[in-house]
CSV table of C-alpha atoms in Angstrom, one decimal:
chain,number,residue,atom,x,y,z
A,1,GLU,CA,-16.3,76.2,64.9
A,2,ALA,CA,-18.5,79.3,64.7
A,3,GLY,CA,-19.5,80.3,61.2
A,4,VAL,CA,-19.5,83.7,59.6
A,5,THR,CA,-21.8,86.1,61.4
A,6,GLN,CA,-23.3,89.3,60.2
A,7,PHE,CA,-25.1,92.1,62.0
A,8,PRO,CA,-27.8,93.3,61.7
A,9,SER,CA,-29.8,90.7,60.0
A,10,HIS,CA,-32.2,93.3,58.6
A,11,SER,CA,-31.9,97.1,58.4
A,12,VAL,CA,-34.5,99.6,57.1
A,13,ILE,CA,-33.3,103.1,56.6
A,14,GLU,CA,-34.5,106.2,54.6
A,15,LYS,CA,-32.8,107.4,51.6
A,16,GLY,CA,-29.9,109.7,52.5
A,17,GLN,CA,-29.2,108.0,55.8
A,18,THR,CA,-26.1,106.0,56.7
A,19,VAL,CA,-25.9,102.4,57.5
A,20,THR,CA,-23.0,100.3,58.7
A,21,LEU,CA,-23.0,96.5,58.3
A,22,ARG,CA,-20.7,94.3,60.2
A,23,CYS,CA,-19.2,90.9,59.4
A,24,ASP,CA,-17.3,88.6,61.7
A,25,PRO,CA,-15.4,86.0,59.7
A,26,ILE,CA,-14.5,82.5,60.9
A,27,SER,CA,-11.5,82.8,63.3
A,28,GLY,CA,-8.3,82.3,61.5
A,29,HIS,CA,-9.6,83.2,58.0
A,30,ASP,CA,-7.4,85.8,56.5
A,31,ASN,CA,-9.6,86.3,53.4
A,32,LEU,CA,-12.8,88.2,53.8
A,33,TYR,CA,-15.2,89.1,51.0
A,34,TRP,CA,-18.3,91.2,50.6
A,35,TYR,CA,-21.0,90.4,48.1
A,36,ARG,CA,-24.5,91.6,47.5
A,37,ARG,CA,-27.6,90.7,45.7
A,38,VAL,CA,-29.9,93.5,44.7
A,39,MET,CA,-33.4,92.9,43.6
A,40,GLY,CA,-33.7,90.8,40.5
A,41,LYS,CA,-30.0,90.4,40.0
A,42,GLU,CA,-27.3,87.8,40.7
A,43,ILE,CA,-25.0,87.8,43.7
A,44,LYS,CA,-22.3,90.2,42.8
A,45,PHE,CA,-18.8,90.6,44.3
A,46,LEU,CA,-17.9,93.8,46.0
A,47,LEU,CA,-14.5,93.5,47.5
A,48,HIS,CA,-11.9,91.2,49.0
A,49,PHE,CA,-9.6,91.7,52.0
A,50,VAL,CA,-6.5,89.8,52.9
A,51,LYS,CA,-6.1,90.4,56.5
A,52,GLU,CA,-6.5,94.2,56.8
A,53,SER,CA,-5.5,95.0,53.2
A,54,LYS,CA,-7.9,95.5,50.3
A,55,GLN,CA,-6.8,92.9,47.8
A,56,ASP,CA,-9.5,93.6,45.2
A,57,GLU,CA,-12.2,96.3,45.4
A,58,SER,CA,-13.2,96.2,41.8
A,59,GLY,CA,-16.8,95.4,42.6
A,60,MET,CA,-17.5,98.4,44.8
A,61,PRO,CA,-20.2,100.3,42.9
A,62,ASN,CA,-19.3,103.9,43.9
A,63,ASN,CA,-17.7,106.0,46.6
A,64,ARG,CA,-20.8,105.9,48.8
A,65,PHE,CA,-19.5,102.5,49.9
A,66,LEU,CA,-16.7,102.2,52.3
A,67,ALA,CA,-15.3,98.9,53.6
A,68,GLU,CA,-12.8,98.5,56.5
A,69,ARG,CA,-11.1,95.7,58.2
A,70,THR,CA,-9.1,97.2,61.0
A,71,GLY,CA,-6.8,94.7,62.7
A,72,GLY,CA,-7.6,92.1,60.1
A,73,THR,CA,-10.5,90.6,62.1
A,74,TYR,CA,-14.1,91.8,61.7
A,75,SER,CA,-15.1,94.1,58.8
A,76,THR,CA,-17.6,96.8,58.3
A,77,LEU,CA,-19.3,98.1,55.2
A,78,LYS,CA,-20.7,101.6,55.4
A,79,VAL,CA,-23.1,103.0,52.9
A,80,GLN,CA,-23.3,106.8,53.1
A,81,PRO,CA,-25.6,108.2,51.9
A,82,ALA,CA,-27.9,105.3,51.1
A,83,GLU,CA,-29.9,105.3,47.9
A,84,LEU,CA,-32.9,103.3,46.9
A,85,GLU,CA,-30.9,101.1,44.5
A,86,ASP,CA,-28.7,100.0,47.4
A,87,SER,CA,-31.6,97.8,48.7
A,88,GLY,CA,-30.7,94.1,48.7
A,89,VAL,CA,-29.0,91.4,50.7
A,90,TYR,CA,-25.3,91.9,51.6
A,91,PHE,CA,-23.3,88.8,52.2
A,92,CYS,CA,-20.0,88.4,53.8
A,93,ALA,CA,-17.8,85.4,53.3
A,94,SER,CA,-14.4,84.2,54.5
A,95,SER,CA,-11.8,81.7,53.6
A,96,ARG,CA,-8.4,80.5,54.6
A,97,LEU,CA,-5.3,81.8,52.9
A,98,THR,CA,-4.4,79.0,50.4
A,99,GLY,CA,-2.5,80.5,47.5
A,100,MET,CA,-3.8,80.2,44.0
A,101,TYR,CA,-7.4,79.6,44.8
A,102,SER,CA,-9.6,81.0,47.5
A,103,GLY,CA,-10.6,77.6,48.8
A,104,GLU,CA,-14.0,77.2,50.2
A,105,GLN,CA,-15.7,80.5,50.8
A,106,TYR,CA,-18.0,80.3,53.8
A,107,PHE,CA,-20.9,82.7,53.7
A,108,GLY,CA,-22.7,84.4,56.4
A,109,PRO,CA,-26.5,84.6,56.5
A,110,GLY,CA,-26.6,88.1,55.0
A,111,THR,CA,-27.9,91.5,56.0
A,112,ARG,CA,-31.1,92.5,54.2
A,113,LEU,CA,-30.9,96.3,53.6
A,114,THR,CA,-34.1,98.1,52.7
A,115,VAL,CA,-33.8,101.8,51.7
A,116,THR,CA,-37.1,103.6,51.6
B,1,GLY,CA,-37.1,85.5,50.6
B,2,GLU,CA,-34.2,86.8,48.6
B,3,SER,CA,-35.5,85.2,45.4
B,4,VAL,CA,-38.5,87.6,45.2
B,5,GLY,CA,-38.2,89.5,42.0
B,6,LEU,CA,-35.5,87.1,40.7
B,7,HIS,CA,-37.2,84.9,38.1
B,8,LEU,CA,-35.3,81.7,38.6
B,9,PRO,CA,-35.5,78.6,36.5
B,10,THR,CA,-37.2,75.9,38.5
B,11,LEU,CA,-36.6,72.2,38.5
B,12,SER,CA,-39.2,69.9,40.2
B,13,VAL,CA,-38.0,66.4,41.0
B,14,GLN,CA,-39.7,63.5,42.7
B,15,GLU,CA,-38.1,62.4,46.0
B,16,GLY,CA,-35.7,59.6,45.3
B,17,ASP,CA,-35.0,60.6,41.7
B,18,ASN,CA,-31.7,62.1,40.5
B,19,SER,CA,-31.5,65.8,39.8
B,20,ILE,CA,-29.3,67.5,37.2
B,21,ILE,CA,-28.8,71.3,37.5
B,22,ASN,CA,-27.0,73.0,34.6
B,23,CYS,CA,-25.0,76.1,34.4
B,24,ALA,CA,-23.3,77.9,31.5
B,25,TYR,CA,-20.3,80.1,32.3
B,26,SER,CA,-19.0,82.9,30.2
B,27,ASN,CA,-15.4,83.4,31.1
B,28,SER,CA,-13.0,81.1,29.3
B,29,ALA,CA,-10.3,82.2,31.7
B,30,SER,CA,-12.2,80.8,34.7
B,31,ASP,CA,-10.3,77.9,36.2
B,32,TYR,CA,-12.1,77.2,39.5
B,33,PHE,CA,-15.8,76.4,39.8
B,34,ILE,CA,-18.1,76.0,42.8
B,35,TRP,CA,-21.6,74.9,43.4
B,36,TYR,CA,-23.5,76.6,46.3
B,37,LYS,CA,-26.8,75.7,47.8
B,38,GLN,CA,-28.9,78.5,49.4
B,39,GLU,CA,-31.9,77.8,51.6
B,40,SER,CA,-34.4,80.5,52.5
B,41,GLY,CA,-33.0,83.0,55.0
B,42,LYS,CA,-29.5,81.6,54.8
B,43,GLY,CA,-26.3,82.4,53.0
B,44,PRO,CA,-24.9,80.3,50.2
B,45,GLN,CA,-23.5,77.0,51.4
B,46,PHE,CA,-20.6,75.3,49.7
B,47,ILE,CA,-21.5,72.0,48.1
B,48,ILE,CA,-18.6,71.0,45.9
B,49,ASP,CA,-15.9,72.5,43.8
B,50,ILE,CA,-13.8,71.6,40.7
B,51,ARG,CA,-10.7,72.9,39.1
B,52,SER,CA,-10.3,73.3,35.4
B,53,ASN,CA,-7.8,70.5,35.1
B,54,MET,CA,-10.6,68.0,36.0
B,55,ASP,CA,-13.8,67.2,34.2
B,56,LYS,CA,-15.6,65.3,37.0
B,57,ARG,CA,-15.5,65.3,40.7
B,58,GLN,CA,-17.7,63.4,43.1
B,59,GLY,CA,-18.8,64.1,46.6
B,60,GLN,CA,-21.4,62.6,48.9
B,61,ARG,CA,-24.5,62.1,46.7
B,62,VAL,CA,-23.3,64.9,44.4
B,63,THR,CA,-21.2,65.0,41.2
B,64,VAL,CA,-20.0,68.0,39.3
B,65,LEU,CA,-19.2,67.8,35.6
B,66,LEU,CA,-17.2,70.4,33.8
B,67,ASN,CA,-17.1,70.7,30.0
B,68,LYS,CA,-14.6,73.4,29.2
B,69,THR,CA,-15.2,73.1,25.4
B,70,VAL,CA,-18.7,74.4,25.7
B,71,LYS,CA,-18.2,76.2,29.0
B,72,HIS,CA,-20.8,74.2,30.8
B,73,LEU,CA,-21.0,73.0,34.4
B,74,SER,CA,-23.6,70.6,35.9
B,75,LEU,CA,-24.4,69.4,39.3
B,76,GLN,CA,-25.9,65.9,39.7
B,77,ILE,CA,-27.7,65.0,43.0
B,78,ALA,CA,-28.4,61.4,43.5
B,79,ALA,CA,-31.5,60.2,45.3
B,80,THR,CA,-32.9,63.7,45.8
B,81,GLN,CA,-34.3,64.3,49.3
B,82,PRO,CA,-36.8,66.9,50.5
B,83,GLY,CA,-33.9,68.6,52.3
B,84,ASP,CA,-32.3,69.3,48.9
B,85,SER,CA,-35.0,71.8,48.1
B,86,ALA,CA,-33.2,75.1,47.7
B,87,VAL,CA,-31.7,77.5,45.2
B,88,TYR,CA,-28.5,76.2,43.6
B,89,PHE,CA,-25.8,78.6,42.2
B,90,CYS,CA,-22.8,77.9,40.2
B,91,ALA,CA,-19.9,80.3,40.7
B,92,GLU,CA,-16.6,80.7,38.8
B,93,ASN,CA,-13.3,82.2,39.7
B,94,PRO,CA,-10.9,83.3,37.0
B,95,TYR,CA,-7.4,83.1,38.2
B,96,SER,CA,-5.8,86.4,37.4
B,97,GLY,CA,-2.4,85.9,39.0
B,98,ALA,CA,-3.1,88.9,41.2
B,99,GLY,CA,-4.5,87.0,44.1
B,100,SER,CA,-8.1,88.0,43.3
B,101,TYR,CA,-10.5,85.4,44.6
B,102,GLN,CA,-13.7,87.1,43.5
B,103,LEU,CA,-16.5,84.7,42.5
B,104,THR,CA,-18.9,85.3,39.7
B,105,PHE,CA,-22.3,83.8,40.4
B,106,GLY,CA,-24.9,82.5,38.0
B,107,LYS,CA,-28.6,83.3,38.3
B,108,GLY,CA,-29.4,80.2,40.2
B,109,THR,CA,-31.9,77.3,39.8
B,110,LYS,CA,-34.6,76.6,42.3
B,111,LEU,CA,-34.9,72.9,43.0
B,112,SER,CA,-38.2,71.7,44.4
B,113,VAL,CA,-38.4,68.1,45.7
B,114,ILE,CA,-41.9,66.5,45.6
B,115,PRO,CA,-42.4,64.1,48.5
């Protein structure tokens, strides 16, 4: 079974530019999550999809971040315009639909975003 | 690596010894806890989980202990091996009834195994 994949692995952009990160969850996983770790901080939750619907987007920092999951398969996270404080590692995770608890969340390798 | 700039507690253990990694959580409503292992350049990897109706759970070479009274979680690794060297995170999930599965991560502990 293929794991969660993320693209690109590393992105370097200038402040004010736009970047789109992609996540392909494990096939059959209805739950998809985005997390990020910015420099010197813990891994923080951004949002959670159940299929194509946003179940919880309480962690999204501001309206410069837009996440989509059209068709309930892969997901994209767009940052527009990027700011210096957006630099960090963005992780995607997926899990099966199990009810009360998420069950094991499988993480991708992350995309390292550097905004200069 | 991702830990640059993040000042992590470090635990150094001799190969073959047992390791104990501790974590304090803050949300008394949390009812599901997970330990993750993260190696350099990789995403967090699930190790073991425990629900709040339990105080101990064992896996292969790992044991998680949960003390809800003091909001403390620990991970015990038996016969630590060089491949166990990594950053270990505890994570909690408060059940809100609204189907939110967001995890709250701790700061992490860097485990270094001395051959």
